[in-house]
């Protein structure tokens, strides 16, 4: 590798996370797309002379992954190893720690899988020309589960009653006490790999659906003070909470809410003194995600179709009335239309009036029918053609009553 590419001596780390192998996308498999992206990740490891790849949790999307998910994981890990890197993987909240841990026993030397919370304080030691670097894996820690282990039992504190761990903030703080104890016993530069929701992250960057609100599961970023680099997982968009504490995000877009987020990983150089120099490596996007908003006819316009026929499409049409078979018609133009939503453009005045208010203000039967239609159709009253039909029906009724 040339000095122009690698200007800093020391250990080079590639930080990735949240692969979610096995997750679907609106009923479609993502295994093929993820395999393509992970192949690109392997190429980046080789091209950038990476020493260590860290995968910060949520390797699988399910606690019971299908057989092909294990095959993809094995292929990816072996590919990273063949590219010349050591690999360290931790488990996340979506993973089954037991199943992922079982996988570890089947893998070759140089691939480390950390799933047991009882080993949090035991470093994986790798070395470069400047000496050892201690890697501490912190798998996802559920307080109700890990507090049964002796290392996570209530700790005696001067002047205070020992209390069991109840929040993830308390649990991760305890884990970091174990890490610091391990680091005191085995001095050196330090890297922590953890899966949690750290305070200070932007809450719009693709939070996991299980995260509770109100700060219950937030972990203060200060918990990680004193560590040279902290590789986090759990958030699907990249974030740099500090120069030393970062999220890499997911390598694929798993929802339309993530469509504008870059996909990639952090390339981190750790020098002899533990100083960090980080840069972003983009990963390819196998199929772009776009949201198209407008009337149904506008979304089906030739210009939009030409620009987005090969993209994953979320179509939001704003017509007053629902369309007939909108998904079928959209997929004739957009084969990869995954989601269709009807969001009529309703004026604030119409929306703010209740059905009762509209009904009380109606004088004629035609106005009453129009008020009912507006109520059941999100503010969209009768169209001009519907008004003609309503008048015909009402006129026929009046004529019939007159003939009786």
CSV table of C-alpha atoms in Angstrom, one decimal:
chain,number,residue,atom,x,y,z
A,1,UNK,CA,0.0,0.0,0.0
A,2,UNK,CA,1.3,3.5,-0.9
A,3,UNK,CA,1.9,6.3,1.6
A,4,UNK,CA,-0.7,8.4,-0.3
A,5,UNK,CA,-3.4,5.9,0.7
A,6,UNK,CA,-2.2,5.1,4.1
A,7,UNK,CA,-0.5,8.1,5.7
A,8,UNK,CA,-0.7,7.0,9.3
A,9,UNK,CA,1.3,4.1,10.9
A,10,UNK,CA,-0.6,2.0,13.3
A,11,UNK,CA,-3.7,-0.2,13.2
A,12,UNK,CA,-6.3,0.3,10.5
A,13,UNK,CA,-9.9,-0.7,11.5
A,14,UNK,CA,-13.0,-0.9,9.4
A,15,UNK,CA,-16.2,-0.3,11.4
A,16,UNK,CA,-19.5,-1.7,10.1
A,17,UNK,CA,-22.7,-2.8,11.8
A,18,UNK,CA,-26.4,-3.7,11.4
A,19,UNK,CA,-26.2,-6.1,8.5
A,20,UNK,CA,-29.6,-7.5,9.4
A,21,UNK,CA,-29.1,-10.6,7.3
A,22,UNK,CA,-32.6,-12.0,6.4
A,23,UNK,CA,-34.6,-8.8,6.7
A,24,UNK,CA,-37.1,-8.3,3.9
A,25,UNK,CA,-38.1,-5.1,2.2
A,26,UNK,CA,-41.8,-4.8,1.7
A,27,UNK,CA,-42.1,-8.5,0.9
A,28,UNK,CA,-38.9,-8.7,-1.1
A,29,UNK,CA,-35.8,-10.6,-0.1
A,30,UNK,CA,-32.7,-8.5,0.4
A,31,UNK,CA,-30.2,-11.4,0.5
A,32,UNK,CA,-28.9,-10.8,-3.0
A,33,UNK,CA,-28.5,-7.1,-2.6
A,34,UNK,CA,-26.7,-7.5,0.8
A,35,UNK,CA,-24.4,-10.1,-0.7
A,36,UNK,CA,-23.4,-7.6,-3.4
A,37,UNK,CA,-22.8,-4.9,-0.8
A,38,UNK,CA,-20.7,-7.2,1.5
A,39,UNK,CA,-18.6,-8.3,-1.5
A,40,UNK,CA,-17.9,-4.6,-2.0
A,41,UNK,CA,-17.0,-4.3,1.7
A,42,UNK,CA,-14.5,-7.2,1.3
A,43,UNK,CA,-13.0,-5.4,-1.7
A,44,UNK,CA,-12.6,-2.2,0.4
A,45,UNK,CA,-10.8,-4.2,3.1
A,46,UNK,CA,-8.3,-5.5,0.5
A,47,UNK,CA,-7.9,-2.2,-1.3
A,48,UNK,CA,-7.3,-0.2,2.0
A,49,UNK,CA,-5.0,-2.7,3.7
A,50,UNK,CA,-7.4,-3.1,6.7
A,51,UNK,CA,-6.0,-4.9,9.7
A,52,UNK,CA,-9.3,-5.4,11.6
A,53,UNK,CA,-13.0,-5.4,10.7
A,54,UNK,CA,-15.4,-4.8,13.6
A,55,UNK,CA,-19.1,-5.6,13.2
A,56,UNK,CA,-21.1,-3.9,15.9
A,57,UNK,CA,-24.2,-6.1,16.3
A,58,UNK,CA,-27.4,-7.0,14.6
A,59,UNK,CA,-25.7,-9.4,12.2
A,60,UNK,CA,-29.0,-11.2,11.7
A,61,UNK,CA,-32.4,-9.7,11.6
A,62,UNK,CA,-34.0,-12.5,13.5
A,63,UNK,CA,-33.3,-14.8,16.4
A,64,UNK,CA,-34.1,-17.7,14.1
A,65,UNK,CA,-32.4,-16.9,10.8
A,66,UNK,CA,-33.0,-19.2,7.8
A,67,UNK,CA,-30.2,-21.4,6.5
A,68,UNK,CA,-29.3,-19.1,3.6
A,69,UNK,CA,-28.7,-16.3,6.1
A,70,UNK,CA,-26.0,-18.5,7.8
A,71,UNK,CA,-24.5,-19.1,4.4
A,72,UNK,CA,-24.3,-15.4,3.6
A,73,UNK,CA,-22.7,-14.7,7.0
A,74,UNK,CA,-20.1,-17.4,6.6
A,75,UNK,CA,-19.2,-16.3,3.0
A,76,UNK,CA,-18.8,-12.7,4.2
A,77,UNK,CA,-16.7,-13.5,7.2
A,78,UNK,CA,-14.5,-15.8,5.3
A,79,UNK,CA,-14.1,-13.2,2.5
A,80,UNK,CA,-13.0,-10.6,5.0
A,81,UNK,CA,-10.5,-13.0,6.5
A,82,UNK,CA,-9.2,-14.0,3.1
A,83,UNK,CA,-8.7,-10.2,2.3
A,84,UNK,CA,-6.2,-10.2,5.2
A,85,UNK,CA,-8.2,-8.8,8.1
A,86,UNK,CA,-8.9,-10.1,11.6
A,87,UNK,CA,-12.7,-9.9,12.2
A,88,UNK,CA,-14.5,-9.2,15.5
A,89,UNK,CA,-18.3,-9.5,15.7
A,90,UNK,CA,-20.6,-8.7,18.5
A,91,UNK,CA,-24.3,-9.6,18.9
A,92,UNK,CA,-27.2,-7.1,18.8
A,93,UNK,CA,-30.8,-7.0,20.0
A,94,UNK,CA,-32.0,-8.7,16.8
A,95,UNK,CA,-29.5,-11.6,17.1
A,96,UNK,CA,-29.8,-14.8,19.1
A,97,UNK,CA,-26.6,-14.6,21.1
A,98,UNK,CA,-26.7,-18.4,21.5
A,99,UNK,CA,-27.0,-19.1,17.8
A,100,UNK,CA,-24.5,-16.5,16.8
A,101,UNK,CA,-22.1,-17.8,19.5
A,102,UNK,CA,-22.5,-21.4,18.2
A,103,UNK,CA,-21.5,-20.1,14.7
A,104,UNK,CA,-18.2,-18.8,16.3
A,105,UNK,CA,-17.1,-22.4,17.0
A,106,UNK,CA,-17.3,-23.3,13.3
A,107,UNK,CA,-15.2,-20.4,12.1
A,108,UNK,CA,-11.5,-20.2,11.4
A,109,UNK,CA,-8.8,-18.6,13.4
A,110,UNK,CA,-8.8,-14.8,13.1
A,111,UNK,CA,-12.6,-14.5,13.3
A,112,UNK,CA,-13.9,-13.7,16.8
A,113,UNK,CA,-17.6,-13.6,17.7
A,114,UNK,CA,-18.4,-12.1,21.1
A,115,UNK,CA,-21.9,-12.9,22.4
A,116,UNK,CA,-21.4,-13.8,26.1
A,117,UNK,CA,-21.8,-10.8,28.5
A,118,UNK,CA,-19.6,-12.7,31.1
A,119,UNK,CA,-16.6,-12.1,28.8
A,120,UNK,CA,-17.1,-8.3,28.5
A,121,UNK,CA,-13.9,-7.5,30.5
A,122,UNK,CA,-11.8,-10.0,28.6
A,123,UNK,CA,-10.0,-8.3,25.7
A,124,UNK,CA,-9.2,-9.7,22.3
A,125,UNK,CA,-5.6,-8.6,21.8
A,126,UNK,CA,-4.2,-7.8,18.4
A,127,UNK,CA,-0.9,-6.1,17.8
A,128,UNK,CA,0.9,-3.8,15.3
A,129,UNK,CA,4.4,-2.3,15.2
A,130,UNK,CA,3.6,-0.1,18.2
A,131,UNK,CA,2.3,-2.9,20.5
A,132,UNK,CA,-1.0,-4.3,21.6
A,133,UNK,CA,-4.5,-3.0,20.9
A,134,UNK,CA,-7.2,-4.4,23.3
A,135,UNK,CA,-10.6,-5.0,21.6
A,136,UNK,CA,-13.5,-5.3,24.1
A,137,UNK,CA,-16.8,-6.7,22.7
A,138,UNK,CA,-19.9,-5.5,24.4
A,139,UNK,CA,-22.9,-7.5,23.1
A,140,UNK,CA,-26.4,-6.1,23.4
A,141,UNK,CA,-27.2,-6.1,27.1
A,142,UNK,CA,-30.8,-6.7,28.3
A,143,UNK,CA,-30.8,-5.7,32.0
A,144,UNK,CA,-33.4,-8.3,33.0
A,145,UNK,CA,-31.2,-11.1,31.4
A,146,UNK,CA,-27.6,-10.1,32.2
A,147,UNK,CA,-28.2,-9.1,35.9
A,148,UNK,CA,-28.3,-12.8,36.8
A,149,UNK,CA,-24.6,-13.1,36.0
A,150,UNK,CA,-22.2,-12.5,38.9
A,151,UNK,CA,-20.3,-9.7,37.1
A,152,UNK,CA,-23.6,-7.8,36.8
A,153,UNK,CA,-24.9,-8.3,40.3
A,154,UNK,CA,-25.6,-5.2,42.4
A,155,UNK,CA,-22.4,-3.5,43.4
A,156,UNK,CA,-21.8,-2.2,46.9
A,157,UNK,CA,-21.3,1.6,47.0
A,158,UNK,CA,-20.3,3.7,50.0
A,159,UNK,CA,-23.3,5.1,51.7
A,160,UNK,CA,-25.8,3.7,49.2
A,161,UNK,CA,-27.8,0.5,49.0
A,162,UNK,CA,-26.8,-1.9,46.2
A,163,UNK,CA,-29.6,-2.0,43.6
A,164,UNK,CA,-30.1,-4.4,40.7
A,165,UNK,CA,-29.5,-3.1,37.1
A,166,UNK,CA,-32.8,-1.8,35.6
A,167,UNK,CA,-31.9,0.3,32.6
A,168,UNK,CA,-29.6,-0.2,29.7
A,169,UNK,CA,-27.7,2.9,30.7
A,170,UNK,CA,-26.9,1.3,34.1
A,171,UNK,CA,-26.1,-2.0,32.4
A,172,UNK,CA,-23.7,-0.6,29.8
A,173,UNK,CA,-22.1,1.6,32.6
A,174,UNK,CA,-21.4,-1.6,34.5
A,175,UNK,CA,-20.0,-3.3,31.4
A,176,UNK,CA,-17.7,-0.4,30.9
A,177,UNK,CA,-16.5,-0.8,34.5
A,178,UNK,CA,-15.6,-4.3,33.6
A,179,UNK,CA,-13.9,-3.1,30.5
A,180,UNK,CA,-11.7,-0.6,32.4
A,181,UNK,CA,-10.8,-3.3,34.9
A,182,UNK,CA,-9.7,-5.5,32.0
A,183,UNK,CA,-7.8,-2.6,30.5
A,184,UNK,CA,-6.0,-2.0,33.8
A,185,UNK,CA,-4.9,-5.6,33.9
A,186,UNK,CA,-3.9,-5.6,30.2
A,187,UNK,CA,-2.7,-2.0,29.4
A,188,UNK,CA,-2.6,-0.8,25.8
A,189,UNK,CA,-4.6,1.1,23.2
A,190,UNK,CA,-8.3,0.3,23.4
A,191,UNK,CA,-11.3,-0.3,21.2
A,192,UNK,CA,-14.8,-1.0,22.4
A,193,UNK,CA,-17.5,-2.5,20.1
A,194,UNK,CA,-21.0,-2.0,21.5
A,195,UNK,CA,-24.7,-2.2,20.4
A,196,UNK,CA,-26.8,0.4,22.2
A,197,UNK,CA,-28.6,3.8,21.7
A,198,UNK,CA,-26.1,6.4,22.9
A,199,UNK,CA,-27.4,9.9,24.0
A,200,UNK,CA,-26.7,12.6,21.5
A,201,UNK,CA,-27.7,10.8,18.4
A,202,UNK,CA,-30.2,12.3,15.9
A,203,UNK,CA,-33.5,10.4,16.5
A,204,UNK,CA,-34.4,10.7,12.8
A,205,UNK,CA,-31.6,8.4,11.5
A,206,UNK,CA,-33.4,5.1,11.5
A,207,UNK,CA,-34.0,4.1,15.1
A,208,UNK,CA,-34.7,0.4,15.7
A,209,UNK,CA,-38.4,-0.2,16.2
A,210,UNK,CA,-37.9,-1.7,19.7
A,211,UNK,CA,-36.3,1.5,21.2
A,212,UNK,CA,-38.5,3.0,23.9
A,213,UNK,CA,-38.9,6.7,24.3
A,214,UNK,CA,-38.4,9.0,27.3
A,215,UNK,CA,-34.7,8.3,27.7
A,216,UNK,CA,-35.2,4.9,29.4
A,217,UNK,CA,-32.8,3.1,27.1
A,218,UNK,CA,-30.4,5.9,26.3
A,219,UNK,CA,-26.8,5.4,27.2
A,220,UNK,CA,-24.8,8.6,28.0
A,221,UNK,CA,-21.9,9.0,25.6
A,222,UNK,CA,-19.7,9.9,28.6
A,223,UNK,CA,-19.9,6.2,29.6
A,224,UNK,CA,-17.3,5.5,27.0
A,225,UNK,CA,-14.8,8.2,28.1
A,226,UNK,CA,-11.2,7.1,28.1
A,227,UNK,CA,-11.5,4.6,25.3
A,228,UNK,CA,-9.5,5.3,22.2
A,229,UNK,CA,-12.2,4.3,19.7
A,230,UNK,CA,-15.8,3.2,20.3
A,231,UNK,CA,-17.5,1.4,17.4
A,232,UNK,CA,-21.3,1.5,17.9
A,233,UNK,CA,-24.2,-0.3,16.3
A,234,UNK,CA,-28.0,0.0,16.6
A,235,UNK,CA,-28.7,3.2,14.6
A,236,UNK,CA,-29.1,2.8,10.8
A,237,UNK,CA,-27.5,6.2,9.8
A,238,UNK,CA,-23.9,7.1,10.3
A,239,UNK,CA,-23.2,9.4,13.3
A,240,UNK,CA,-20.1,10.9,14.8
A,241,UNK,CA,-21.1,11.5,18.5
A,242,UNK,CA,-17.5,12.5,19.2
A,243,UNK,CA,-14.3,12.1,17.2
A,244,UNK,CA,-13.8,8.8,19.0
A,245,UNK,CA,-17.5,7.5,19.3
A,246,UNK,CA,-19.2,6.7,16.1
A,247,UNK,CA,-22.1,4.8,14.4
A,248,UNK,CA,-21.5,3.3,11.0
A,249,UNK,CA,-25.1,2.6,10.2
A,250,UNK,CA,-26.5,-0.2,8.1
A,251,UNK,CA,-25.0,-1.2,4.8
A,252,UNK,CA,-28.4,-1.4,3.0
A,253,UNK,CA,-31.4,0.9,3.0
A,254,UNK,CA,-34.1,-1.0,4.9
A,255,UNK,CA,-36.9,1.5,4.8
A,256,UNK,CA,-37.9,4.5,2.7
A,257,UNK,CA,-37.2,6.7,5.7
A,258,UNK,CA,-33.5,5.9,5.2
A,259,UNK,CA,-33.4,6.6,1.5
A,260,UNK,CA,-31.3,9.8,1.8
A,261,UNK,CA,-28.8,8.4,4.3
A,262,UNK,CA,-25.4,7.4,2.9
A,263,UNK,CA,-24.4,3.7,3.2
A,264,UNK,CA,-20.9,2.8,4.1
A,265,UNK,CA,-18.4,2.2,6.9
A,266,UNK,CA,-15.8,4.1,8.9
A,267,UNK,CA,-12.1,3.6,8.1
A,268,UNK,CA,-10.3,4.3,11.3
A,269,UNK,CA,-6.5,4.7,11.8
A,270,UNK,CA,-5.3,4.2,15.3
A,271,UNK,CA,-1.8,5.6,15.8
A,272,UNK,CA,0.9,4.7,18.3
A,273,UNK,CA,-0.6,7.1,21.0
A,274,UNK,CA,-4.2,6.0,20.4
A,275,UNK,CA,-5.1,9.1,18.4
A,276,UNK,CA,-7.9,8.5,15.8
A,277,UNK,CA,-8.1,9.5,12.2
A,278,UNK,CA,-11.4,8.5,10.6
A,279,UNK,CA,-12.7,8.7,7.1
A,280,UNK,CA,-15.9,7.5,5.4
A,281,UNK,CA,-16.0,4.8,2.7
A,282,UNK,CA,-19.2,4.7,0.6
A,283,UNK,CA,-20.7,1.4,-0.3
A,284,UNK,CA,-22.7,0.8,-3.5
A,285,UNK,CA,-26.5,1.0,-3.4
A,286,UNK,CA,-27.8,-1.9,-5.4
A,287,UNK,CA,-31.2,-0.2,-6.1
A,288,UNK,CA,-32.0,3.3,-5.2
A,289,UNK,CA,-35.0,4.2,-3.0
A,290,UNK,CA,-37.3,7.1,-4.1
A,291,UNK,CA,-40.5,8.6,-2.9
A,292,UNK,CA,-42.7,10.1,-5.7
A,293,UNK,CA,-45.4,12.6,-4.5
A,294,UNK,CA,-48.1,14.1,-6.7
A,295,UNK,CA,-51.3,13.3,-8.5
A,296,UNK,CA,-51.7,9.8,-9.8
A,297,UNK,CA,-51.3,11.1,-13.4
A,298,UNK,CA,-48.2,13.1,-12.4
A,299,UNK,CA,-46.5,10.0,-10.9
A,300,UNK,CA,-47.3,8.0,-14.1
A,301,UNK,CA,-45.8,10.8,-16.3
A,302,UNK,CA,-43.3,9.7,-18.9
A,303,UNK,CA,-40.5,11.8,-17.4
A,304,UNK,CA,-40.8,10.3,-13.9
A,305,UNK,CA,-41.1,6.8,-15.3
A,306,UNK,CA,-38.0,7.2,-17.4
A,307,UNK,CA,-36.0,8.5,-14.4
A,308,UNK,CA,-37.1,5.9,-11.8
A,309,UNK,CA,-38.3,2.8,-13.6
A,310,UNK,CA,-35.4,0.8,-12.0
A,311,UNK,CA,-35.7,2.2,-8.5
A,312,UNK,CA,-37.6,1.0,-5.4
A,313,UNK,CA,-40.6,3.4,-5.4
A,314,UNK,CA,-42.9,4.7,-2.7
A,315,UNK,CA,-45.8,6.4,-4.5
A,316,UNK,CA,-47.7,9.0,-2.5
A,317,UNK,CA,-50.6,10.2,-4.7
A,318,UNK,CA,-52.6,13.3,-3.6
A,319,UNK,CA,-55.8,12.9,-5.6
A,320,UNK,CA,-59.0,13.6,-3.7
A,321,UNK,CA,-60.4,10.2,-4.4
A,322,UNK,CA,-58.7,6.7,-4.1
A,323,UNK,CA,-57.6,5.2,-7.3
A,324,UNK,CA,-58.8,1.8,-8.5
A,325,UNK,CA,-56.0,-0.9,-8.2
A,326,UNK,CA,-53.3,1.7,-7.8
A,327,UNK,CA,-50.5,-0.9,-7.1
A,328,UNK,CA,-51.2,-2.9,-10.2
A,329,UNK,CA,-51.2,0.2,-12.4
A,330,UNK,CA,-48.1,1.6,-10.8
A,331,UNK,CA,-46.1,-1.7,-11.3
A,332,UNK,CA,-46.9,-1.6,-15.0
A,333,UNK,CA,-44.6,1.4,-15.1
A,334,UNK,CA,-42.5,0.9,-12.0
A,335,UNK,CA,-41.7,-2.8,-11.7
A,336,UNK,CA,-40.1,-2.2,-8.3
A,337,UNK,CA,-42.9,-0.1,-6.7
A,338,UNK,CA,-43.0,-1.4,-3.1
A,339,UNK,CA,-45.4,1.0,-1.4
A,340,UNK,CA,-48.4,3.1,-2.4
A,341,UNK,CA,-50.0,5.7,-0.1
A,342,UNK,CA,-53.1,7.8,-0.6
A,343,UNK,CA,-52.7,11.2,1.0
A,344,UNK,CA,-55.3,13.6,-0.5
A,345,UNK,CA,-54.5,17.3,-0.4
A,346,UNK,CA,-57.1,18.5,2.0
A,347,UNK,CA,-57.5,22.2,2.8
A,348,UNK,CA,-57.1,23.2,6.4
A,349,UNK,CA,-60.5,24.8,6.5
A,350,UNK,CA,-62.3,21.6,5.4
A,351,UNK,CA,-60.2,19.4,7.7
A,352,UNK,CA,-60.8,21.5,10.8
A,353,UNK,CA,-64.6,21.4,10.4
A,354,UNK,CA,-66.2,18.4,12.1
A,355,UNK,CA,-68.8,16.3,10.4
A,356,UNK,CA,-71.5,17.6,12.8
A,357,UNK,CA,-70.6,21.2,11.9
A,358,UNK,CA,-70.7,20.5,8.2
A,359,UNK,CA,-74.1,18.7,8.6
A,360,UNK,CA,-75.6,21.5,10.7
A,361,UNK,CA,-74.6,24.1,8.1
A,362,UNK,CA,-76.2,22.1,5.2
A,363,UNK,CA,-79.5,23.3,4.0
A,364,UNK,CA,-80.4,21.1,1.1
A,365,UNK,CA,-80.2,17.3,0.7
A,366,UNK,CA,-77.5,17.8,-1.9
A,367,UNK,CA,-75.4,19.7,0.7
A,368,UNK,CA,-76.0,17.0,3.3
A,369,UNK,CA,-74.8,14.2,0.9
A,370,UNK,CA,-71.8,16.4,0.1
A,371,UNK,CA,-71.0,16.7,3.9
A,372,UNK,CA,-71.2,13.0,4.3
A,373,UNK,CA,-68.9,12.3,1.4
A,374,UNK,CA,-66.4,14.8,2.8
A,375,UNK,CA,-66.5,13.1,6.2
A,376,UNK,CA,-65.8,9.6,4.9
A,377,UNK,CA,-63.3,10.7,2.2
A,378,UNK,CA,-60.9,12.7,4.3
A,379,UNK,CA,-62.4,16.1,3.3
A,380,UNK,CA,-63.0,15.3,-0.4
A,381,UNK,CA,-66.6,16.3,-1.2
A,382,UNK,CA,-68.6,15.4,-4.3
A,383,UNK,CA,-66.8,15.8,-7.7
A,384,UNK,CA,-68.6,17.7,-10.5
A,385,UNK,CA,-69.8,14.5,-12.1
A,386,UNK,CA,-71.0,13.1,-8.7
A,387,UNK,CA,-72.9,16.3,-8.1
A,388,UNK,CA,-74.7,15.7,-11.4
A,389,UNK,CA,-75.6,12.2,-10.4
A,390,UNK,CA,-76.8,13.3,-7.0
A,391,UNK,CA,-79.0,15.9,-8.6
A,392,UNK,CA,-80.5,13.3,-10.9
A,393,UNK,CA,-81.3,11.0,-8.1
A,394,UNK,CA,-82.8,13.7,-6.0
A,395,UNK,CA,-84.8,15.0,-8.9
A,396,UNK,CA,-86.1,11.5,-9.6
A,397,UNK,CA,-87.1,11.1,-5.9
A,398,UNK,CA,-88.9,14.4,-6.0
A,399,UNK,CA,-90.8,13.4,-9.1
A,400,UNK,CA,-91.7,10.0,-7.7
A,401,UNK,CA,-93.0,11.7,-4.5
A,402,UNK,CA,-95.1,14.1,-6.6
A,403,UNK,CA,-96.7,11.2,-8.5
A,404,UNK,CA,-97.8,9.3,-5.4
